[in-house]
Structure formats: C-alpha cells, structure tokens
PDB file of C-alpha atoms in Angstrom:
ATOM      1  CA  UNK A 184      52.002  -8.828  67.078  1.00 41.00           C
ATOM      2  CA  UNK A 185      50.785  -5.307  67.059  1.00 42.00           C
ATOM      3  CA  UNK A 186      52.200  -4.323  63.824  1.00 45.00           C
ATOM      4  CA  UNK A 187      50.613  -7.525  62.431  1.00 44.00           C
ATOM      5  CA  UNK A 188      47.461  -6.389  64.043  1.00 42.00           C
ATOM      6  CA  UNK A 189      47.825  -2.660  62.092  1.00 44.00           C
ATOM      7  CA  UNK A 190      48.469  -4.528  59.006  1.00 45.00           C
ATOM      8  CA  UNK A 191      45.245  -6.139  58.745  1.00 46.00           C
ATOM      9  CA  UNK A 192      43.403  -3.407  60.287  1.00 48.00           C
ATOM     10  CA  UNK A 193      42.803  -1.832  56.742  1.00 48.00           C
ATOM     11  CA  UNK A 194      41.579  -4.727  54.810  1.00 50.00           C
ATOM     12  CA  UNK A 195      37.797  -4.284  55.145  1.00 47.00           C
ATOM     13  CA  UNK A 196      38.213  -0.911  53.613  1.00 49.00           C
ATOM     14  CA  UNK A 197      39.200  -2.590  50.702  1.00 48.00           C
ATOM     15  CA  UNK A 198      36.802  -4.681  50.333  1.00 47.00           C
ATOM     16  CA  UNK A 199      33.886  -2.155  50.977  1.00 56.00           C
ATOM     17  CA  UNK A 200      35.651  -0.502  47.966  1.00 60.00           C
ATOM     18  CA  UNK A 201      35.359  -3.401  45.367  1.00 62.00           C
ATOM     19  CA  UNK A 202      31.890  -3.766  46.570  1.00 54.00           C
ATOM     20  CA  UNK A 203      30.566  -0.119  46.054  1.00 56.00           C
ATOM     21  CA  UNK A 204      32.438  -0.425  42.876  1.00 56.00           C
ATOM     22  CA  UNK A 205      30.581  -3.731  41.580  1.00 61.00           C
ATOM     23  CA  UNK A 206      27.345  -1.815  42.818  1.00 45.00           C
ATOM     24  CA  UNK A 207      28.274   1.095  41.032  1.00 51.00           C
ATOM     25  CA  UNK A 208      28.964  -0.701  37.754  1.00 57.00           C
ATOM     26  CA  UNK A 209      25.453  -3.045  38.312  1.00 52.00           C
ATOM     27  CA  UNK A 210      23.575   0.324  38.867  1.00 48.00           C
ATOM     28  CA  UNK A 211      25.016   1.869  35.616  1.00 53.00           C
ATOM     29  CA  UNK A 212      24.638  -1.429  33.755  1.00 55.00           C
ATOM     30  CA  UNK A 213      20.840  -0.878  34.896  1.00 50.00           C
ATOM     31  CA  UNK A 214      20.639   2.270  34.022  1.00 50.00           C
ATOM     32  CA  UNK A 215      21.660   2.245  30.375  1.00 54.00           C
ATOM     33  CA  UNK A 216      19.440  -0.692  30.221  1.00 46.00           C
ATOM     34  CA  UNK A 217      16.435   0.780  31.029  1.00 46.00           C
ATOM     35  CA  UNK A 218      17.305   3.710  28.936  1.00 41.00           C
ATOM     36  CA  UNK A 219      17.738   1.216  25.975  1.00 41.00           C
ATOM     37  CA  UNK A 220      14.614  -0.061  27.195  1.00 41.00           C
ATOM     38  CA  UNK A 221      12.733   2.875  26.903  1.00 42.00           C
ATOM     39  CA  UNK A 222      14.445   4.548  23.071  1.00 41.00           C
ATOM     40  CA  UNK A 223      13.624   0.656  22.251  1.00 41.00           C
ATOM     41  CA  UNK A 224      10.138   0.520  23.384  1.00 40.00           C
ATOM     42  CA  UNK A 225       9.062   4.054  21.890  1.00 39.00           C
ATOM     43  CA  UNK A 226      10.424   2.601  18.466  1.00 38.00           C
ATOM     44  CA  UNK A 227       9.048  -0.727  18.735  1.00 36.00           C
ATOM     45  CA  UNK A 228       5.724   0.976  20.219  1.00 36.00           C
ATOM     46  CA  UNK A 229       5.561   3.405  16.916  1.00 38.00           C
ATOM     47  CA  UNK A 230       5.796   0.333  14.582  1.00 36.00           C
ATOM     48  CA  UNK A 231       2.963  -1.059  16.036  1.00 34.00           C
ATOM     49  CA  UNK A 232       0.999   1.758  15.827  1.00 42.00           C
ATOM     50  CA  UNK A 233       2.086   2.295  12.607  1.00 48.00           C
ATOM     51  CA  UNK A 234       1.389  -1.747  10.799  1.00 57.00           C
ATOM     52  CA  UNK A 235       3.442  -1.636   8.848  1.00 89.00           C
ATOM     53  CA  UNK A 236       2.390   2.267   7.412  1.00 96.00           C
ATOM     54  CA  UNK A 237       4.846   4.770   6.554  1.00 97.00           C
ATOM     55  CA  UNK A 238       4.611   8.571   6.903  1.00 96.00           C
ATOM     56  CA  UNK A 239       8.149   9.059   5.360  1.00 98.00           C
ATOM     57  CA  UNK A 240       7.705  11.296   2.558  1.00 98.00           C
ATOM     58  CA  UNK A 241      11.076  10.321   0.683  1.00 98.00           C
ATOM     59  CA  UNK A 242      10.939   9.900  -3.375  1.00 98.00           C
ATOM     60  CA  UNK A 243      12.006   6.412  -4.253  1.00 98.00           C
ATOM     61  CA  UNK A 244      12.922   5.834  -8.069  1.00 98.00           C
ATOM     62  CA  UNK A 245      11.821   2.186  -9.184  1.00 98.00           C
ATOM     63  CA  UNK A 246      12.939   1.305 -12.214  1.00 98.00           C
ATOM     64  CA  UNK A 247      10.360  -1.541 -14.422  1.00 98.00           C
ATOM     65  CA  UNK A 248      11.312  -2.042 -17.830  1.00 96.00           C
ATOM     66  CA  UNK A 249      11.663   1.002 -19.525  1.00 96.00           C
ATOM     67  CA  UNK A 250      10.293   2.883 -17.298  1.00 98.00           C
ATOM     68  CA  UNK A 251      10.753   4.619 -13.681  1.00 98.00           C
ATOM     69  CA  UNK A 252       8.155   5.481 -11.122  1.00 98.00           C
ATOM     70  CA  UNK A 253       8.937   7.679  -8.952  1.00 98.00           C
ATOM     71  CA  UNK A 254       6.843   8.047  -5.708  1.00 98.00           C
ATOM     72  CA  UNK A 255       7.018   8.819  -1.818  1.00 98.00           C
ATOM     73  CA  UNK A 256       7.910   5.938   0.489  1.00 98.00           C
ATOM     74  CA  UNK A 257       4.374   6.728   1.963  1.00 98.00           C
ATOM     75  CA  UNK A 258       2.559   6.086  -1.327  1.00 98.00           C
ATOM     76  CA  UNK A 259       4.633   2.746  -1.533  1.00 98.00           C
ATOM     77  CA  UNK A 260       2.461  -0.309  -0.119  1.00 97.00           C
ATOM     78  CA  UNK A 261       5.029  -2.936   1.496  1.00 97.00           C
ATOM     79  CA  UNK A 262       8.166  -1.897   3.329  1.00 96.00           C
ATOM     80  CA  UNK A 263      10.543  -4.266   1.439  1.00 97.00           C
ATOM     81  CA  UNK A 264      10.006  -2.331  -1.735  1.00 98.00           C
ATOM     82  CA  UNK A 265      10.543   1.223  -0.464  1.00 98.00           C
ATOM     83  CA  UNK A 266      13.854   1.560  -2.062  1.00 97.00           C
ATOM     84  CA  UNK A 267      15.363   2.499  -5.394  1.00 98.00           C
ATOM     85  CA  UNK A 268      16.339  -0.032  -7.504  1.00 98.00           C
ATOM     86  CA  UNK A 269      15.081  -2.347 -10.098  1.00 98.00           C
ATOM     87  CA  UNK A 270      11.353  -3.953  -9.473  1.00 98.00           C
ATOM     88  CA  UNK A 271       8.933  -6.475 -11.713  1.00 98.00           C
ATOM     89  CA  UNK A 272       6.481  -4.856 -10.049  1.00 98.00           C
ATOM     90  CA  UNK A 273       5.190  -1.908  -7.819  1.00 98.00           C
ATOM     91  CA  UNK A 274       2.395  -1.499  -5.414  1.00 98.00           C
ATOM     92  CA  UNK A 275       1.237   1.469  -4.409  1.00 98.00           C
ATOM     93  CA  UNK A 276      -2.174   2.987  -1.862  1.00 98.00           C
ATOM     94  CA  UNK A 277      -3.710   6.120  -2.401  1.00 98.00           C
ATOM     95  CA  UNK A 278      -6.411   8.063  -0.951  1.00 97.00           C
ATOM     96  CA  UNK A 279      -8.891   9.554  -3.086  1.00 97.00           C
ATOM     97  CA  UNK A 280      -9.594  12.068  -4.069  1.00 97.00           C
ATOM     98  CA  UNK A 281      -6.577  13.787  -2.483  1.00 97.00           C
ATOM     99  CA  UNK A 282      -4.577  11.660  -4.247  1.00 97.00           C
ATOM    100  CA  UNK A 283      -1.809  11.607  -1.231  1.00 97.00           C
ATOM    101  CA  UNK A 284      -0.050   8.408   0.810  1.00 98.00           C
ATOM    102  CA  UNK A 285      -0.755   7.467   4.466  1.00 98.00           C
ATOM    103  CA  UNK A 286       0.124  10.380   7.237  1.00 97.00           C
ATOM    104  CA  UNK A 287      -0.947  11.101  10.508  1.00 95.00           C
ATOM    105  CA  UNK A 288      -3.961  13.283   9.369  1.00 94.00           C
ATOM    106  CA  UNK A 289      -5.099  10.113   6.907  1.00 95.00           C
ATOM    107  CA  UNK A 290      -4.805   7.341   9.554  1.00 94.00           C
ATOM    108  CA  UNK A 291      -8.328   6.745  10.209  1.00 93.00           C
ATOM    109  CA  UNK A 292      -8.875   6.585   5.818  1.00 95.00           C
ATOM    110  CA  UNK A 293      -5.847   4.000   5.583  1.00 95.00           C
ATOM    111  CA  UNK A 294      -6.566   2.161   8.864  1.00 93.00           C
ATOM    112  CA  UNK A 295     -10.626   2.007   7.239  1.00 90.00           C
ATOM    113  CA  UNK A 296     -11.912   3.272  10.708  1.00 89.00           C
ATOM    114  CA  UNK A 297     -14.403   5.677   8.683  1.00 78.00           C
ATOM    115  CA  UNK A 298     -17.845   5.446   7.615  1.00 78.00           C
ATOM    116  CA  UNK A 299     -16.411   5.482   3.929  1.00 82.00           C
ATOM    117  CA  UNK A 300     -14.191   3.766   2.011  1.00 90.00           C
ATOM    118  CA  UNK A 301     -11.778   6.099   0.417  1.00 94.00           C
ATOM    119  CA  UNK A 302      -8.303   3.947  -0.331  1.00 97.00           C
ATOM    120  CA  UNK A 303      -7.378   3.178  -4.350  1.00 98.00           C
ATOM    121  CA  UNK A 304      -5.043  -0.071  -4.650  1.00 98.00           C
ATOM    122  CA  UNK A 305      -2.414   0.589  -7.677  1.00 98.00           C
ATOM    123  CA  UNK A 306      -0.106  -1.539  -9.009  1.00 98.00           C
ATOM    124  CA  UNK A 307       2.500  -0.761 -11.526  1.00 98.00           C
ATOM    125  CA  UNK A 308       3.960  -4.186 -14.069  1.00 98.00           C
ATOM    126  CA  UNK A 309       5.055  -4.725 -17.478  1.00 98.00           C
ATOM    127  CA  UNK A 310       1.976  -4.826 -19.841  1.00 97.00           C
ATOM    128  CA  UNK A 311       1.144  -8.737 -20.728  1.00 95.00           C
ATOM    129  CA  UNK A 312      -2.006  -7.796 -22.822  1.00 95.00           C
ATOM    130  CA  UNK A 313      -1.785  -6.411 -25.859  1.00 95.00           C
ATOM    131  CA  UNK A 314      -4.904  -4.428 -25.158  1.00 97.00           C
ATOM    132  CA  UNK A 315      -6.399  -3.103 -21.677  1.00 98.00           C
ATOM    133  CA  UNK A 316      -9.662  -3.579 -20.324  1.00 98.00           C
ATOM    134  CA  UNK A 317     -11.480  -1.080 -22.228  1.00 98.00           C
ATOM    135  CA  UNK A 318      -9.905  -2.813 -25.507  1.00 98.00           C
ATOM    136  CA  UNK A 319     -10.784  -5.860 -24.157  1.00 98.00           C
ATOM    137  CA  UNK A 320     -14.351  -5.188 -23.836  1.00 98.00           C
ATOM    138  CA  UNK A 321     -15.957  -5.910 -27.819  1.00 97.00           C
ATOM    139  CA  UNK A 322     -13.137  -8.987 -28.968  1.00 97.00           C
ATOM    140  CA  UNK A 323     -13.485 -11.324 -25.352  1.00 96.00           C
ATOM    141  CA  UNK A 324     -15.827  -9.543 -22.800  1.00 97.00           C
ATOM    142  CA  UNK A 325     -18.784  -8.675 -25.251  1.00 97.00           C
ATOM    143  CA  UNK A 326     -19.325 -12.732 -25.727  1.00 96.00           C
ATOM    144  CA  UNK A 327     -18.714 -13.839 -21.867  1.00 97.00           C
ATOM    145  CA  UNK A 328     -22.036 -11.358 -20.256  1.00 97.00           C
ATOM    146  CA  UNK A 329     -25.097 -12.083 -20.058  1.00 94.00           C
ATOM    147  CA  UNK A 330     -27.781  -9.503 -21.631  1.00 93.00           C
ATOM    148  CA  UNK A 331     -29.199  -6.888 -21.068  1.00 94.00           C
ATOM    149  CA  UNK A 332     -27.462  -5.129 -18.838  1.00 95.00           C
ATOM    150  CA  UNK A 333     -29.174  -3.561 -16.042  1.00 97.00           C
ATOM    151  CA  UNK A 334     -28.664   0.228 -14.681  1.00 98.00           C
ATOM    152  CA  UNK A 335     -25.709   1.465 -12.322  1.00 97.00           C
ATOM    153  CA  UNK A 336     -24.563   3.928 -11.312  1.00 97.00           C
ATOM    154  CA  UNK A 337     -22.827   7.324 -13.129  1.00 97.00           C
ATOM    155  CA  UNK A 338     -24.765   6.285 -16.078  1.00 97.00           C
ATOM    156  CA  UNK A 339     -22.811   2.733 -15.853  1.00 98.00           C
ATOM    157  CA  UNK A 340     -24.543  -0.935 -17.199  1.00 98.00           C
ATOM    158  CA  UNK A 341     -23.855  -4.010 -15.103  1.00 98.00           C
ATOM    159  CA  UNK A 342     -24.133  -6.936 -16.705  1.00 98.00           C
ATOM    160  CA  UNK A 343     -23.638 -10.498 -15.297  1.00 97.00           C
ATOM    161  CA  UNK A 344     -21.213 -12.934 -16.741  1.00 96.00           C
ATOM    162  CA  UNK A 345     -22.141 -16.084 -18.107  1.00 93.00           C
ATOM    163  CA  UNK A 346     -21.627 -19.609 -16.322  1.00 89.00           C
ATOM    164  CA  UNK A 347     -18.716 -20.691 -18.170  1.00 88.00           C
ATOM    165  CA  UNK A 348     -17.299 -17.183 -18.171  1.00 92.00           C
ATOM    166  CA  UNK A 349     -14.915 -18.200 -15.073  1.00 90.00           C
ATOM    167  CA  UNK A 350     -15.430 -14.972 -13.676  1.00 93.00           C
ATOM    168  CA  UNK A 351     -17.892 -16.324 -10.688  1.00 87.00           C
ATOM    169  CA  UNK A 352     -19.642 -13.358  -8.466  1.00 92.00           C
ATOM    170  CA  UNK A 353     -18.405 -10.736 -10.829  1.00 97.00           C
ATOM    171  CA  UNK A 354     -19.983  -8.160 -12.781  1.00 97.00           C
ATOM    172  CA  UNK A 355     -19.173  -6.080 -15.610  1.00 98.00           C
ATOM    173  CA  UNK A 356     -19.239  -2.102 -14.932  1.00 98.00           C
ATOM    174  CA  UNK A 357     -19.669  -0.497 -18.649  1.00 98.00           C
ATOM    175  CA  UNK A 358     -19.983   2.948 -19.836  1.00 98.00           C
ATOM    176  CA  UNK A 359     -19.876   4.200 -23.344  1.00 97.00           C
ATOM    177  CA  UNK A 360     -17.583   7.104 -23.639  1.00 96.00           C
ATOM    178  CA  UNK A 361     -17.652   8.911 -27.642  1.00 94.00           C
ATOM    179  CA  UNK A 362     -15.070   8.567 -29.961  1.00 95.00           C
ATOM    180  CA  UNK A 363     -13.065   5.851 -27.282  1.00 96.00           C
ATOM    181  CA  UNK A 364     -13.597   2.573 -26.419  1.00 97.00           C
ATOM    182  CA  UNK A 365     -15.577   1.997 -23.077  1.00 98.00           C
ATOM    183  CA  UNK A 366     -14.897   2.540 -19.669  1.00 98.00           C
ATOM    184  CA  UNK A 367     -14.881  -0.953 -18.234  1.00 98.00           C
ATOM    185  CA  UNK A 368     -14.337  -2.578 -14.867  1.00 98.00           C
ATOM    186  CA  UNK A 369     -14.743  -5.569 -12.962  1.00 98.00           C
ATOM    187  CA  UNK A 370     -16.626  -5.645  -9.578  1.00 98.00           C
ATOM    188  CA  UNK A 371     -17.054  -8.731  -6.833  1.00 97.00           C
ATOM    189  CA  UNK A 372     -20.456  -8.988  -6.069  1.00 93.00           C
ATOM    190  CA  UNK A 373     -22.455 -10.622  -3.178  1.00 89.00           C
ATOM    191  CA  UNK A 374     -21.148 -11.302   0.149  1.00 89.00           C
ATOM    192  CA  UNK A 375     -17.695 -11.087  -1.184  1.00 86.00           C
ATOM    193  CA  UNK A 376     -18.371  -7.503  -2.456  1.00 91.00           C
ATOM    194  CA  UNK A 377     -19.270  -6.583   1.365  1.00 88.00           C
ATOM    195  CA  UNK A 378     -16.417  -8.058   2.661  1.00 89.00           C
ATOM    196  CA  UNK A 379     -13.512  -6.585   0.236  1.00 93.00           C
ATOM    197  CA  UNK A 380     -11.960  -2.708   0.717  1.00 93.00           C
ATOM    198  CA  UNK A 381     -11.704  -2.382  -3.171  1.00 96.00           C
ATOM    199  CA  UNK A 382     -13.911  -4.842  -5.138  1.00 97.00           C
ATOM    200  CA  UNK A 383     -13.599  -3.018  -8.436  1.00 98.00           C
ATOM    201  CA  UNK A 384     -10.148  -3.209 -10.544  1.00 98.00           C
ATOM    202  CA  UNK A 385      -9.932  -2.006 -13.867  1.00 98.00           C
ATOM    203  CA  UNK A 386      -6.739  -1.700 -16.164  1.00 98.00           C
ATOM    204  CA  UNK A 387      -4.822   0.571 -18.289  1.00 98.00           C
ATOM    205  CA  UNK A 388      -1.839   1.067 -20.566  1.00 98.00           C
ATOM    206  CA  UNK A 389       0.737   3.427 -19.339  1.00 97.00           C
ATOM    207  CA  UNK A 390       4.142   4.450 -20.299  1.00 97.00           C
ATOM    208  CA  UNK A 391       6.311   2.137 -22.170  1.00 96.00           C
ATOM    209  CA  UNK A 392       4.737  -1.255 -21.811  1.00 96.00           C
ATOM    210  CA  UNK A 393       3.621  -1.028 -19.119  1.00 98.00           C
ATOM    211  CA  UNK A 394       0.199  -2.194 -17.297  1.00 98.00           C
ATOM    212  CA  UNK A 395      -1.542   0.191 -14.671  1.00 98.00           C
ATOM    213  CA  UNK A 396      -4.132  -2.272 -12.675  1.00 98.00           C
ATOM    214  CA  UNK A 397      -6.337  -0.129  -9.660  1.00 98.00           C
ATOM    215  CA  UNK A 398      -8.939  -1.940  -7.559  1.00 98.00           C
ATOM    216  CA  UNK A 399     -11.673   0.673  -6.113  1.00 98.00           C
ATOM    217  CA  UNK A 400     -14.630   0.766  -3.716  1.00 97.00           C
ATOM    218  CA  UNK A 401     -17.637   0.324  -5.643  1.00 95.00           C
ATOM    219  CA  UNK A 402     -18.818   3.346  -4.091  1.00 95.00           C
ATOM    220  CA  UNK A 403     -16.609   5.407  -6.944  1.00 97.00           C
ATOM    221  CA  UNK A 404     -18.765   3.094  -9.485  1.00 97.00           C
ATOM    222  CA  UNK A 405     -20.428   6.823  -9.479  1.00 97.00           C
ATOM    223  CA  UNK A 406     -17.752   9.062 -10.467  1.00 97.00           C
ATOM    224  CA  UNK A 407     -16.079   6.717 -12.647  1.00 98.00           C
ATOM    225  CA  UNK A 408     -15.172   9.380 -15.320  1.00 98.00           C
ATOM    226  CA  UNK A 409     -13.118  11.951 -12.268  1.00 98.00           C
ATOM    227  CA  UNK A 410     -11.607   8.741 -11.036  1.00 98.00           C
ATOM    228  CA  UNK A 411     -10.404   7.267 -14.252  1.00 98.00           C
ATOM    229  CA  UNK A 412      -9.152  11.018 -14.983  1.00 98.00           C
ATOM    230  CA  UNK A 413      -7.198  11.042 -11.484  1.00 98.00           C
ATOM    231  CA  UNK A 414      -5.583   7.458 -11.893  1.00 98.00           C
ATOM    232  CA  UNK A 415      -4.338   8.763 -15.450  1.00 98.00           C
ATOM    233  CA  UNK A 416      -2.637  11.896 -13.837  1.00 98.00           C
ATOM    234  CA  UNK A 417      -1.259  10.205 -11.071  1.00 97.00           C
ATOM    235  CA  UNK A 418       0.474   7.809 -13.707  1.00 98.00           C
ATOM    236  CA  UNK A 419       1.367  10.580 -16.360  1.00 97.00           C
ATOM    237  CA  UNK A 420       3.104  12.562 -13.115  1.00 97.00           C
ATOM    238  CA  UNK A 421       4.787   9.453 -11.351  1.00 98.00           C
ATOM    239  CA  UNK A 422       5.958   7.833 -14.294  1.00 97.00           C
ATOM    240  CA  UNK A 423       9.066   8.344 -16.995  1.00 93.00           C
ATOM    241  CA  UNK A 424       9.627   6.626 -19.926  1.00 86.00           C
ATOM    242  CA  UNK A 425      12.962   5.950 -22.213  1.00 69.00           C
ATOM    243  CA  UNK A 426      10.782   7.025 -25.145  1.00 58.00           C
TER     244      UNK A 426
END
C-alpha cells in the first residue's frame, strides 16, 4: 500500500506541467497575435491615410500603341495600373506648376485641403480624332457657339454654345495664338463649375497616335499659354515613340 501510495504521489506534478505548458503556448499564441496586430494595423492605418495615394517614386513603363510612358507610381492615378505592361489607357495627377506626383509635402494640394486648386488630371489613349481641339475649333466648334464672345481671362474669349450644340453648361475658352491654330478648351459652367476640381479639359496630339486629354481648374484659364507649355513638356519627357 505504501509503495502504491509513492506511486501516485507524483502525478499532480505532471499535470501542473501540461498546464503551464498550455499557458505558455496560449500566452505566445497571444503574443504574436498582438504583434501581428499591431505591423497589421500600422499598414492598414497608412492606407487609410493614404486613399488610395501613393508616395512610391518607382518608374513604371506602360506601353499604348506605339508608344511608352514612362512615369513614377506616384504620378500614376489608380493603384491597379501602377505596373508595367500593356494599357488602352493611362491616367495620371499632377500638381502644377511643380509638375511632381503626390508626397508627403503635397498632401494637403492632392487631398484639396488648400485655399487653391492646384491638381492637373492627364490621361494618356490612342488618338480617335484626326485633329485635336485646337484643329477642331474652325471645321465643328466655330458653327456650334453662340456670338460674340465675351472677355476672359489671359486674353481668352468665352463664348456660349448653342442649344442644340449638346454641350449643356459649357463654354468655349479661345485664344488666338499667330501662325497656329487656337488655344481652345472646354469649361463647365454654373453650379457644376463650383462643384468640379478640374472643370476645364482640353486635348492634344502627342507621340505616335496618340491623344493627350488634361482637365484644369479654371483658375489656370489665366496662364493658359505656361500651362499648355508645361503639359507639352511633361508629354515630350514621359513619352517614347517607335518612330
């Protein structure tokens, strides 16, 4: 009876021991947990901040048509088409007149925070027009306005369009230039014009077939000869052709 006694003496020590083992194991478990709570929540709690905004600097070839643009991921508008690859089209966000994608420093300008309005919407496809807007302006936009113009701004005309034009709360931003065809853009007006970040888009011929649209703030109505200029270089230094 006694040695039966010492053999069953130990047997609480072994059970102690699978417990502080299980409770080792659930603290650990807990442990890495919150730890994979925390790397997760840092992440998750950057892309929030940053909606969808990239501050990744890498140069991203995208190949439409003929042509390649090549541009930072932060100059790129939606995530899914920061990569390299073929595209049928590409949209891009700049600030101007820095010219530069979204980073820390331009939050506010990209998250429109500001007083101003400062982002230009681009977007890269292949050319369906056999002229641009300026080329547009004397064979199809010359017979849907209404005249005479009246005064804008940086020496611009603004002419309304007729009712059947089917270009409702729009005007017509023209400005002769010598020896080219005119600078011309489309701009919302009204409550609509209020309401929109860019409500100016004008477009332009650019590499090999392709079609360079840009929507502005109408504040830039002003400087509409140093903004066409910049949108031009941006394109001549993003862009190569096959020609």
């Amino acid at each position: 009876m006694k040695q039966a006694v010492a053999t069953e003496g130990p047997q609480p020590s072994v059970v102690d021991s699978t417990l502080m083992k299980r409770v080792f194991y659930a603290f650990a478990t807990l442990a890495l947990l919150s730890v994979a709570i925390s790397l997760g929540g840092k992440w998750f709690g950057r892309s929030i901040a940053m909606a969808g905004y990239t501050d990744d600097t890498t140069v991203h070839e995208v190949i439409i048509g003929n042509n390649v643009v090549a541009v930072p991921a932060n100059v790129i508008r939606f995530a899914q088409a920061r990569r390299d690859g073929i595209a049928s089209r590409l949209d891009l966000y700049v600030r101007y007149p820095e010219m530069d994608g979204y980073s820390e420093a331009a939050r506010d300008d990209f998250n429109h925070t500001g007083a101003s309005k400062d982002i230009v919407f681009l977007s890269f496809e292949p050319q369906m027009m056999s002229r641009d807007m300026s080329g547009r302006f004397a064979p199809i936009y010359s017979a849907l306005i209404a005249q005479p113009g009246t005064p804008g701004p940086g020496g611009t005309l603004l002419y309304t369009f007729s009712d059947k034009s089917g270009y409702l709360n729009e005007v017509l931003a023209v400005a002769n230039r010598p020896g080219k065809d005119p600078f011309v853009a489309r701009c919302l007006s009204g409550p609509s014009a209020d309401e929109s970040l860019a409500p100016c888009e004008r477009d332009i011929l650019v590499g090999d077939n392709l079609s360079l649209t840009y929507r502005f703030p109408r504040e830039f109505l002003g400087e509409w000869q140093a903004l066409d200029a910049a949108i031009l270089g941006e394109a001549a230094r993003v862009l190569k052709t096959g020609r």
